[in-house]
Short mmCIF file of C-alpha atoms in Angstrom, two decimals:
data_model
loop_
_atom_site.label_atom_id
_atom_site.label_comp_id
_atom_site.label_asym_id
_atom_site.label_seq_id
_atom_site.Cartn_x
_atom_site.Cartn_y
_atom_site.Cartn_z
CA MET A 9 0.00 0.00 0.00
CA PRO A 10 1.40 3.45 -0.85
CA LEU A 11 2.13 5.31 2.35
CA ASP A 12 -0.14 8.23 1.52
CA LEU A 13 -3.29 6.08 1.23
CA ALA A 14 -3.58 5.96 5.01
CA PHE A 15 -4.43 9.65 5.00
CA ASP A 16 -7.37 9.10 2.67
CA ASP A 17 -8.90 6.19 4.59
CA PRO A 18 -10.92 7.42 7.59
CA ALA A 19 -10.97 3.97 9.15
CA SER A 20 -7.24 3.41 8.82
CA ASP A 21 -5.02 1.89 11.46
CA VAL A 22 -1.78 1.59 9.56
CA LEU A 23 1.84 0.93 10.37
CA LEU A 24 3.20 3.64 8.09
CA ASP A 25 6.87 2.90 8.60
CA PRO A 26 7.64 -0.48 10.22
CA ALA A 27 11.39 0.18 10.39
CA ALA A 28 10.89 3.49 12.21
CA GLY A 29 7.90 2.35 14.30
CA VAL A 30 5.49 4.97 12.94
CA ARG A 31 1.77 4.16 13.17
CA ARG A 32 -1.39 6.16 12.36
CA SER A 33 -4.93 5.55 13.58
CA VAL A 34 -8.25 7.35 13.44
CA LEU A 35 -9.88 7.11 16.87
CA PRO A 36 -13.56 7.51 17.77
CA GLY A 37 -14.80 11.00 16.99
CA GLY A 38 -12.40 11.39 14.08
CA VAL A 39 -9.38 12.07 16.31
CA ARG A 40 -6.16 11.32 14.42
CA LEU A 41 -3.23 9.72 16.25
CA LEU A 42 0.30 9.36 14.88
CA THR A 43 3.05 7.82 16.98
CA GLN A 44 6.64 6.70 16.68
CA THR A 45 7.73 4.12 19.20
CA ASP A 46 11.38 4.42 20.23
CA ARG A 47 12.48 2.01 22.95
CA SER A 48 15.99 3.47 23.04
CA VAL A 49 14.78 6.39 25.18
CA ARG A 50 13.01 6.54 28.53
CA SER A 51 10.88 9.57 27.76
CA ALA A 52 8.05 10.60 25.47
CA THR A 53 6.73 13.82 23.98
CA VAL A 54 3.03 14.13 23.20
CA GLY A 55 1.41 16.98 21.29
CA LEU A 56 -2.24 17.87 20.80
CA TRP A 57 -2.72 19.86 17.59
CA LEU A 58 -5.72 21.87 16.43
CA PRO A 59 -5.65 23.00 12.78
CA VAL A 60 -6.72 26.49 13.75
CA GLY A 61 -4.49 29.53 13.94
CA SER A 62 -4.65 33.28 13.71
CA ARG A 63 -5.70 33.16 10.04
CA ASP A 64 -8.87 31.29 11.03
CA GLU A 65 -10.14 34.04 13.31
CA ARG A 66 -13.03 36.30 12.48
CA PRO A 67 -11.93 39.95 12.28
CA GLU A 68 -13.84 40.74 15.44
CA HIS A 69 -12.06 37.85 17.20
CA ALA A 70 -8.49 38.85 16.21
CA GLY A 71 -6.05 37.54 18.79
CA SER A 72 -8.53 35.03 20.23
CA THR A 73 -6.48 31.96 19.24
CA HIS A 74 -3.46 33.18 21.16
CA VAL A 75 -5.55 34.35 24.11
CA LEU A 76 -7.31 30.98 24.22
CA GLU A 77 -3.96 29.18 24.23
CA HIS A 78 -3.01 31.15 27.36
CA LEU A 79 -6.36 30.60 29.07
CA LEU A 80 -6.23 26.83 28.70
CA PHE A 81 -3.44 26.82 31.30
CA LYS A 82 -5.58 28.78 33.80
CA GLY A 83 -7.70 25.99 35.20
CA THR A 84 -10.34 23.37 34.43
CA SER A 85 -13.22 21.90 36.36
CA ARG A 86 -10.75 19.35 37.80
CA ARG A 87 -7.51 21.35 38.10
CA SER A 88 -6.39 24.83 39.10
CA ALA A 89 -3.71 26.68 37.15
CA LEU A 90 -1.23 25.65 39.84
CA ASP A 91 -2.31 22.01 39.54
CA ILE A 92 -1.62 22.08 35.78
CA ALA A 93 1.84 23.58 36.26
CA ALA A 94 2.73 21.37 39.22
CA ALA A 95 1.70 18.18 37.42
CA PHE A 96 4.67 18.51 35.07
CA ASP A 97 7.07 20.21 37.48
CA GLU A 98 6.82 17.50 40.10
CA VAL A 99 7.90 14.79 37.65
CA GLY A 100 10.69 16.83 36.04
CA GLY A 101 8.79 17.25 32.79
CA ASP A 102 7.77 20.32 30.88
CA SER A 103 4.68 21.55 29.09
CA ASN A 104 3.96 24.49 26.84
CA ALA A 105 1.94 25.63 23.83
CA VAL A 106 2.44 27.36 20.50
CA THR A 107 0.02 29.46 18.48
CA ALA A 108 0.85 29.89 14.79
CA LYS A 109 -0.96 31.21 11.73
CA GLU A 110 -2.34 27.79 10.80
CA HIS A 111 -2.33 25.66 13.96
CA THR A 112 -2.24 25.59 17.74
CA LEU A 113 -0.17 23.02 19.63
CA TYR A 114 -0.23 21.93 23.29
CA TYR A 115 2.53 19.56 24.29
CA GLY A 116 4.29 17.87 27.15
CA ARG A 117 7.56 15.99 27.54
CA VAL A 118 7.88 13.51 30.40
CA ARG A 119 9.40 10.20 31.41
CA SER A 120 7.53 7.40 29.69
CA ALA A 121 6.14 6.27 33.06
CA ASP A 122 4.45 9.67 33.42
CA LEU A 123 2.85 9.70 29.95
CA PRO A 124 -0.64 8.79 31.26
CA MET A 125 -0.51 11.88 33.50
CA ALA A 126 0.58 14.11 30.63
CA VAL A 127 -2.26 12.86 28.43
CA ASP A 128 -4.79 13.30 31.22
CA VAL A 129 -3.71 16.91 31.91
CA LEU A 130 -3.56 17.94 28.24
CA THR A 131 -6.93 16.38 27.34
CA ASP A 132 -8.44 17.99 30.43
CA MET A 133 -7.15 21.38 29.26
CA ILE A 134 -8.53 21.18 25.71
CA THR A 135 -11.94 19.85 26.78
CA SER A 136 -12.73 21.36 30.16
CA SER A 137 -11.01 24.71 30.62
CA LEU A 138 -13.16 27.14 32.58
CA LEU A 139 -12.46 30.19 30.40
CA GLU A 140 -13.43 32.63 33.12
CA GLU A 141 -13.71 36.40 32.83
CA GLU A 142 -11.35 36.94 35.74
CA ALA A 143 -8.67 34.76 34.14
CA LEU A 144 -9.03 36.68 30.88
CA ALA A 145 -8.61 40.00 32.68
CA THR A 146 -5.35 38.82 34.26
CA GLU A 147 -3.97 37.02 31.22
CA ARG A 148 -4.81 39.95 28.94
CA GLU A 149 -2.25 42.00 30.88
CA VAL A 150 0.34 39.24 30.44
CA ILE A 151 -0.29 39.15 26.68
CA LEU A 152 -0.08 42.93 26.45
CA GLU A 153 3.33 42.70 28.11
CA GLU A 154 4.31 40.02 25.61
CA LEU A 155 3.28 42.26 22.71
CA ALA A 156 5.12 45.21 24.25
CA MET A 157 8.26 43.10 24.59
CA ALA A 158 8.09 42.25 20.88
CA GLU A 159 7.64 45.93 20.02
CA ASP A 160 10.88 46.68 21.88
CA ASP A 161 12.80 44.23 19.68
CA PRO A 162 13.60 45.76 16.26
CA GLN A 163 14.04 42.32 14.71
CA ASP A 164 10.66 41.12 15.99
CA VAL A 165 8.79 44.20 14.86
CA GLY A 166 10.62 44.26 11.53
CA TYR A 167 9.88 40.63 10.74
CA GLU A 168 6.20 40.88 11.69
CA THR A 169 5.82 44.07 9.62
CA PHE A 170 7.54 42.41 6.65
CA LEU A 171 5.20 39.39 6.83
CA ALA A 172 2.15 41.63 7.06
CA ASP A 173 3.25 43.77 4.11
CA VAL A 174 3.87 40.74 1.87
CA LEU A 175 0.82 38.71 2.93
CA GLY A 176 -1.54 41.66 3.38
CA PRO A 177 -1.93 43.47 6.72
CA ASP A 178 -5.72 43.38 6.48
CA THR A 179 -5.98 39.72 5.47
CA PRO A 180 -6.36 36.82 7.92
CA ILE A 181 -2.95 35.34 7.07
CA GLY A 182 -1.24 38.73 7.25
CA ARG A 183 -2.51 39.68 10.69
CA PRO A 184 -0.07 39.18 13.58
CA VAL A 185 -0.54 35.88 15.39
CA GLY A 186 -0.95 37.51 18.77
CA GLY A 187 -3.25 40.26 17.59
CA THR A 188 -2.54 43.86 18.53
CA ALA A 189 -2.80 45.74 21.79
CA GLU A 190 -6.08 47.23 20.55
CA THR A 191 -7.70 43.93 19.52
CA VAL A 192 -6.53 42.09 22.63
CA THR A 193 -7.85 44.86 24.86
CA ALA A 194 -11.22 44.77 23.12
CA LEU A 195 -11.53 40.97 23.18
CA GLY A 196 -14.30 39.68 25.46
CA ILE A 197 -14.63 36.29 27.11
CA GLU A 198 -17.66 35.35 24.99
CA GLN A 199 -15.62 35.84 21.82
CA VAL A 200 -12.95 33.51 23.19
CA ARG A 201 -15.57 30.94 24.18
CA THR A 202 -17.14 31.13 20.72
CA HIS A 203 -13.76 30.51 19.12
CA PHE A 204 -13.25 27.54 21.47
CA ARG A 205 -16.63 25.97 20.69
CA GLU A 206 -16.19 26.35 16.94
CA HIS A 207 -12.76 24.77 16.64
CA TYR A 208 -11.98 22.57 19.66
CA ARG A 209 -13.79 19.47 18.43
CA PRO A 210 -12.72 15.83 18.10
CA GLU A 211 -12.79 15.79 14.30
CA ASN A 212 -10.21 18.62 14.32
CA LEU A 213 -7.82 17.07 16.85
CA VAL A 214 -4.50 15.54 15.83
CA VAL A 215 -2.34 13.85 18.47
CA THR A 216 1.31 13.03 17.78
CA ALA A 217 3.69 11.33 20.17
CA VAL A 218 7.23 9.96 20.03
CA GLY A 219 9.23 7.96 22.54
CA ASP A 220 9.02 4.93 24.78
CA LEU A 221 5.30 4.30 24.29
CA ASP A 222 2.71 1.87 23.02
CA HIS A 223 0.41 3.20 20.31
CA HIS A 224 -2.72 1.37 21.43
CA GLU A 225 -2.24 2.18 25.10
CA LEU A 226 -1.90 5.84 24.17
CA ALA A 227 -5.04 5.64 22.02
CA ALA A 228 -6.96 4.31 25.02
CA TRP A 229 -5.67 7.08 27.33
CA ILE A 230 -6.57 9.77 24.81
CA THR A 231 -10.07 8.41 24.26
CA GLN A 232 -10.61 8.12 28.00
CA GLY A 233 -9.39 11.65 28.64
CA LEU A 234 -11.53 13.22 25.93
CA ARG A 235 -14.64 11.36 27.06
CA ARG A 236 -14.01 12.37 30.66
CA GLY A 237 -13.95 15.96 29.42
CA GLY A 238 -17.37 15.56 27.81
CA TRP A 239 -16.43 15.28 24.14
CA ASP A 240 -18.85 13.20 22.08
CA LEU A 241 -16.66 10.60 20.41
CA ALA A 242 -19.11 9.05 17.98
CA GLU A 243 -17.85 5.83 16.41
CA GLY A 244 -17.15 6.26 12.72
CA ALA A 245 -16.99 10.06 12.81
CA LEU A 246 -14.69 11.42 10.13
CA PRO A 247 -11.70 13.67 10.68
CA ARG A 248 -12.11 17.13 9.25
CA ARG A 249 -9.69 17.99 6.47
CA ARG A 250 -8.64 21.61 6.24
CA PRO A 251 -9.35 22.72 2.63
CA LEU A 252 -6.71 24.52 0.64
CA ARG A 253 -7.37 28.24 0.63
CA ASP A 254 -7.00 30.73 -2.15
CA ALA A 255 -3.63 32.43 -1.87
CA VAL A 256 -3.85 35.92 -0.42
CA LEU A 257 -0.71 37.90 -1.12
CA ALA A 258 -0.62 41.67 -0.99
CA GLY A 259 2.95 42.77 -1.58
CA GLY A 260 3.55 45.61 -3.99
CA PRO A 261 4.28 45.13 -7.68
CA ALA A 262 7.18 42.76 -8.32
CA LEU A 263 10.50 44.40 -9.10
CA GLY A 264 13.67 42.92 -10.46
CA ALA A 265 16.85 43.09 -8.43
CA GLY A 266 18.06 46.05 -10.48
CA GLU A 267 14.99 48.06 -9.51
CA VAL A 268 15.20 47.43 -5.76
CA ALA A 269 17.03 50.70 -5.11
CA ALA A 270 13.84 52.49 -6.13
CA LEU A 271 11.69 50.46 -3.70
CA ALA A 272 10.41 52.80 -1.00
CA PRO A 273 10.85 51.21 2.44
CA HIS A 274 8.18 50.87 5.06
CA ARG A 275 10.13 52.75 7.73
CA LEU A 276 9.68 52.20 11.46
CA ASP A 277 11.63 54.73 13.46
CA ARG A 278 13.33 53.29 16.53
CA PRO A 279 16.12 54.68 18.73
CA ALA A 280 18.98 52.36 17.79
CA GLU A 281 22.50 52.34 16.42
CA GLN A 282 21.67 50.11 13.46
CA ASN A 283 19.12 49.97 10.67
CA HIS A 284 17.45 46.56 10.41
CA ILE A 285 16.61 45.79 6.77
CA TYR A 286 14.06 43.25 5.54
CA LEU A 287 13.87 42.86 1.77
CA GLY A 288 11.90 40.30 -0.25
CA GLY A 289 8.53 39.30 -1.64
CA THR A 290 6.24 36.40 -2.41
CA GLY A 291 7.74 32.92 -2.48
CA ILE A 292 6.38 29.38 -2.58
CA SER A 293 3.98 27.45 -0.37
CA ALA A 294 4.85 24.77 2.15
CA VAL A 295 3.53 22.08 -0.21
CA ASP A 296 5.14 23.35 -3.42
CA GLU A 297 7.34 20.80 -5.19
CA ASP A 298 10.12 23.40 -5.27
CA ARG A 299 10.34 23.60 -1.48
CA HIS A 300 13.42 21.36 -1.39
CA ALA A 301 15.15 23.50 -4.01
CA LEU A 302 14.25 26.53 -1.89
CA SER A 303 16.00 24.97 1.11
CA VAL A 304 19.16 24.54 -0.94
CA LEU A 305 18.87 28.07 -2.34
CA MET A 306 18.47 29.58 1.12
CA SER A 307 21.49 27.64 2.40
CA VAL A 308 23.73 28.82 -0.45
CA LEU A 309 22.46 32.38 -0.33
CA GLY A 310 22.33 33.12 3.38
CA GLY A 311 22.23 29.98 5.50
CA GLY A 312 25.57 30.04 7.28
CA MET A 313 29.04 31.50 7.53
CA SER A 314 30.03 30.08 4.14
CA SER A 315 26.95 31.52 2.43
CA ARG A 316 27.18 34.20 -0.25
CA LEU A 317 25.56 36.95 1.79
CA PHE A 318 27.75 36.32 4.82
CA GLN A 319 30.95 36.09 2.80
CA ASN A 320 30.32 39.12 0.62
CA ILE A 321 28.59 41.58 2.95
CA ARG A 322 30.26 40.68 6.25
CA GLU A 323 33.55 38.91 5.60
CA GLN A 324 34.78 40.71 2.48
CA ARG A 325 33.26 44.17 2.95
CA GLY A 326 32.62 44.41 6.71
CA LEU A 327 29.28 46.13 6.16
CA ALA A 328 27.18 44.16 8.64
CA TYR A 329 27.53 41.82 11.60
CA SER A 330 24.28 39.90 11.04
CA VAL A 331 23.11 39.00 7.53
CA TYR A 332 21.06 36.04 6.30
CA SER A 333 18.19 34.87 4.09
CA PHE A 334 14.90 33.31 5.22
CA SER A 335 11.61 31.94 3.93
CA ALA A 336 8.18 31.11 5.29
CA GLY A 337 5.69 28.70 3.76
CA TYR A 338 2.01 28.09 4.42
CA ARG A 339 -0.38 25.70 2.73
CA ASP A 340 -1.32 28.19 0.03
CA ALA A 341 1.20 31.02 0.26
CA GLY A 342 4.83 31.76 0.91
CA LEU A 343 7.45 34.47 1.05
CA PHE A 344 11.20 34.92 0.95
CA GLY A 345 13.36 37.55 2.57
CA LEU A 346 16.87 38.86 3.02
CA TYR A 347 17.95 40.47 6.29
CA ALA A 348 20.88 42.63 7.35
CA ALA A 349 21.59 45.04 10.19
CA CYS A 350 24.03 47.86 9.53
CA ARG A 351 24.80 51.44 10.45
CA PRO A 352 22.30 53.77 8.74
CA ALA A 353 24.83 55.34 6.36
CA ARG A 354 25.50 51.93 4.83
CA THR A 355 21.86 51.03 4.16
CA ALA A 356 21.72 51.87 0.45
CA GLN A 357 24.85 49.86 -0.32
CA VAL A 358 23.71 46.87 1.72
CA VAL A 359 20.26 46.82 0.08
CA GLU A 360 21.89 46.83 -3.34
CA LEU A 361 24.22 43.98 -2.40
CA LEU A 362 21.41 41.88 -0.91
CA ALA A 363 19.40 42.03 -4.13
CA ALA A 364 22.47 41.59 -6.34
CA GLU A 365 23.52 38.31 -4.72
CA LEU A 366 20.15 36.69 -5.44
CA ALA A 367 20.13 38.07 -8.98
CA MET A 368 23.63 36.73 -9.62
CA MET A 369 22.53 33.28 -8.48
CA GLY A 370 19.66 33.41 -10.95
CA GLU A 371 21.94 34.50 -13.78
CA ARG A 372 25.04 32.37 -13.19
CA GLY A 373 23.79 29.52 -11.01
CA VAL A 374 25.65 27.80 -8.20
CA ASP A 375 28.85 25.76 -8.36
CA GLU A 376 29.53 22.19 -7.25
CA ASP A 377 31.19 23.20 -3.98
CA GLU A 378 28.20 25.35 -2.99
CA MET A 379 25.78 22.53 -3.79
CA ARG A 380 27.87 20.05 -1.81
CA ARG A 381 28.07 22.35 1.23
CA ALA A 382 24.37 23.20 1.09
CA LEU A 383 23.22 19.60 0.77
CA GLY A 384 25.53 18.59 3.59
CA GLN A 385 24.27 21.40 5.81
CA ILE A 386 20.61 20.64 5.17
CA THR A 387 20.77 16.87 5.49
CA GLY A 388 23.04 17.05 8.51
CA SER A 389 20.98 19.58 10.41
CA PHE A 390 17.77 17.73 9.47
CA ALA A 391 19.10 14.45 10.82
CA LEU A 392 20.59 15.99 13.96
CA GLY A 393 17.36 17.90 14.59
CA LEU A 394 15.48 14.63 14.85
CA GLU A 395 17.64 13.26 17.64
CA ASP A 396 15.12 14.22 20.34
CA THR A 397 11.51 13.15 20.77
CA SER A 398 10.10 16.69 20.67
CA SER A 399 11.35 17.46 17.17
CA ARG A 400 10.10 14.13 15.84
CA MET A 401 6.71 14.77 17.45
CA GLY A 402 6.61 18.11 15.63
CA ARG A 403 7.53 16.48 12.34
CA LEU A 404 4.61 14.04 12.61
CA GLY A 405 2.24 16.92 13.26
CA THR A 406 3.48 18.80 10.21
CA ILE A 407 3.13 15.68 8.07
CA GLU A 408 -0.51 15.25 9.08
CA LEU A 409 -1.64 18.87 9.09
CA VAL A 410 0.30 20.24 6.14
CA HIS A 411 1.34 17.47 3.78
CA GLY A 412 -1.18 14.69 4.32
CA ARG A 413 1.37 12.12 3.20
CA TYR A 414 3.91 10.30 5.31
CA SER A 415 7.53 10.35 4.20
CA GLY A 416 10.29 8.71 6.18
CA VAL A 417 13.51 10.46 7.08
CA ASP A 418 15.49 8.53 4.48
CA GLU A 419 12.94 9.37 1.77
CA THR A 420 13.03 13.05 2.67
CA LEU A 421 16.82 13.16 2.71
CA ALA A 422 16.94 11.37 -0.64
CA ARG A 423 14.55 13.93 -2.15
CA ILE A 424 16.70 16.80 -0.90
CA GLY A 425 19.75 15.06 -2.34
CA ARG A 426 18.15 14.99 -5.79
CA VAL A 427 17.91 18.79 -6.00
CA THR A 428 19.98 19.99 -8.94
CA ALA A 429 21.96 23.15 -9.50
CA ALA A 430 19.67 23.93 -12.45
CA GLU A 431 16.60 23.82 -10.19
CA VAL A 432 18.23 26.19 -7.73
CA GLN A 433 19.21 28.61 -10.48
CA GLU A 434 15.72 28.61 -12.00
CA LEU A 435 14.12 29.31 -8.63
CA ALA A 436 16.65 32.05 -7.85
CA ALA A 437 15.79 33.73 -11.14
CA ARG A 438 12.09 33.64 -10.25
CA LEU A 439 12.62 35.07 -6.80
CA SER A 440 15.01 37.77 -7.96
CA ALA A 441 12.21 39.08 -10.19
CA SER A 442 9.76 39.09 -7.25
CA PHE A 443 11.03 41.78 -4.88
CA SER A 444 8.04 43.78 -3.67
CA THR A 445 8.61 44.70 -0.03
CA ARG A 446 11.23 46.43 2.06
CA VAL A 447 11.00 47.23 5.76
CA ASP A 448 13.59 49.33 7.63
CA VAL A 449 13.61 49.52 11.42
CA GLY A 450 16.02 51.96 13.01
CA PRO A 451 16.86 55.58 13.75
CA ALA A 452 15.15 58.33 11.80
CA ALA A 453 17.18 59.66 8.90
#
């Protein structure tokens, strides 16, 4: 059976990768469970994923996904906020959550003997949180401090502004994940509860876990925990597949690298010694076939100390201390960017050099040594990044929520290894003709 068929069969209980111990099941209620059993460790990481992020919010609920993530740690009908925190602290484990544009994740890492506790606490949180007005009032202040902290960081504010300008500041995907101070202040508890009722449902839930565990035992603990929390786990219910959305990209008109000097920056004045420059435009989605070529391109262009940007702008010319390239991909949209921080008087020269390096790659390609270094960097960091249970848990979640097809580590590494210099050059040429956005954060001119 092809490995991707398991994702199309709602009744599947499939050993996706016998050699790696990866199994996928659909539990009662449409809950999806993916695990990787690894008996070489004595711990396990479990994550509960909801395919809902900031882009799924109604405009009047902006920021509610992030606020809800915070509130789920503030107490349930069975546990106080202290009980939730102490449950992991007293066994030496840890627990946290992440809100992103397209998903929310709650996770815990514990000794394998404490996995039943971790599952019980996390399922209690996502089914039975009290979501009280008093907790919202307190946590709102914490979130406002979090937003203020980001505003004080020129790199944070520059990156978020760059994403919004490329993706569209007034579109769901372009809005900041945490909302704004204004939207968070205006958010009421009923809006948060509405968001919770709409999205926290069994057919949306994906559970991934890696470590010293038994798949079927974990399935039983999850089912028990969700039922205890009052979720209706109807037998035969189907998981809900997130449909692909229409791409919403709102950067300015595309400019070639030679025209970048004329691109007016979105300037954010900040008292600082350096100007933080973000330059780029629309890229490719997280499911685009060119995503592996993009990884190689980003490595050659600005992925390390041997990269072109680092060598030219920092090592040879001494114009910046920090310089790199980056990309972000979503299911239906993507962007690419180049970053450098320099003294204000050097800004024009640095912007020109950033654009020129990408254009040169599109015109002349990459050489064998660059390809070898990039492929080694990517495959090595990918393999090393999967040494712990938390990163492998995250990979299983991404496979289910984004790709819908399982690929083993060896298959993924082999696909990266097949990227050619011609593919990298062609993609570089496309991106170098796609500059649309520049954000500068620093002292006023």
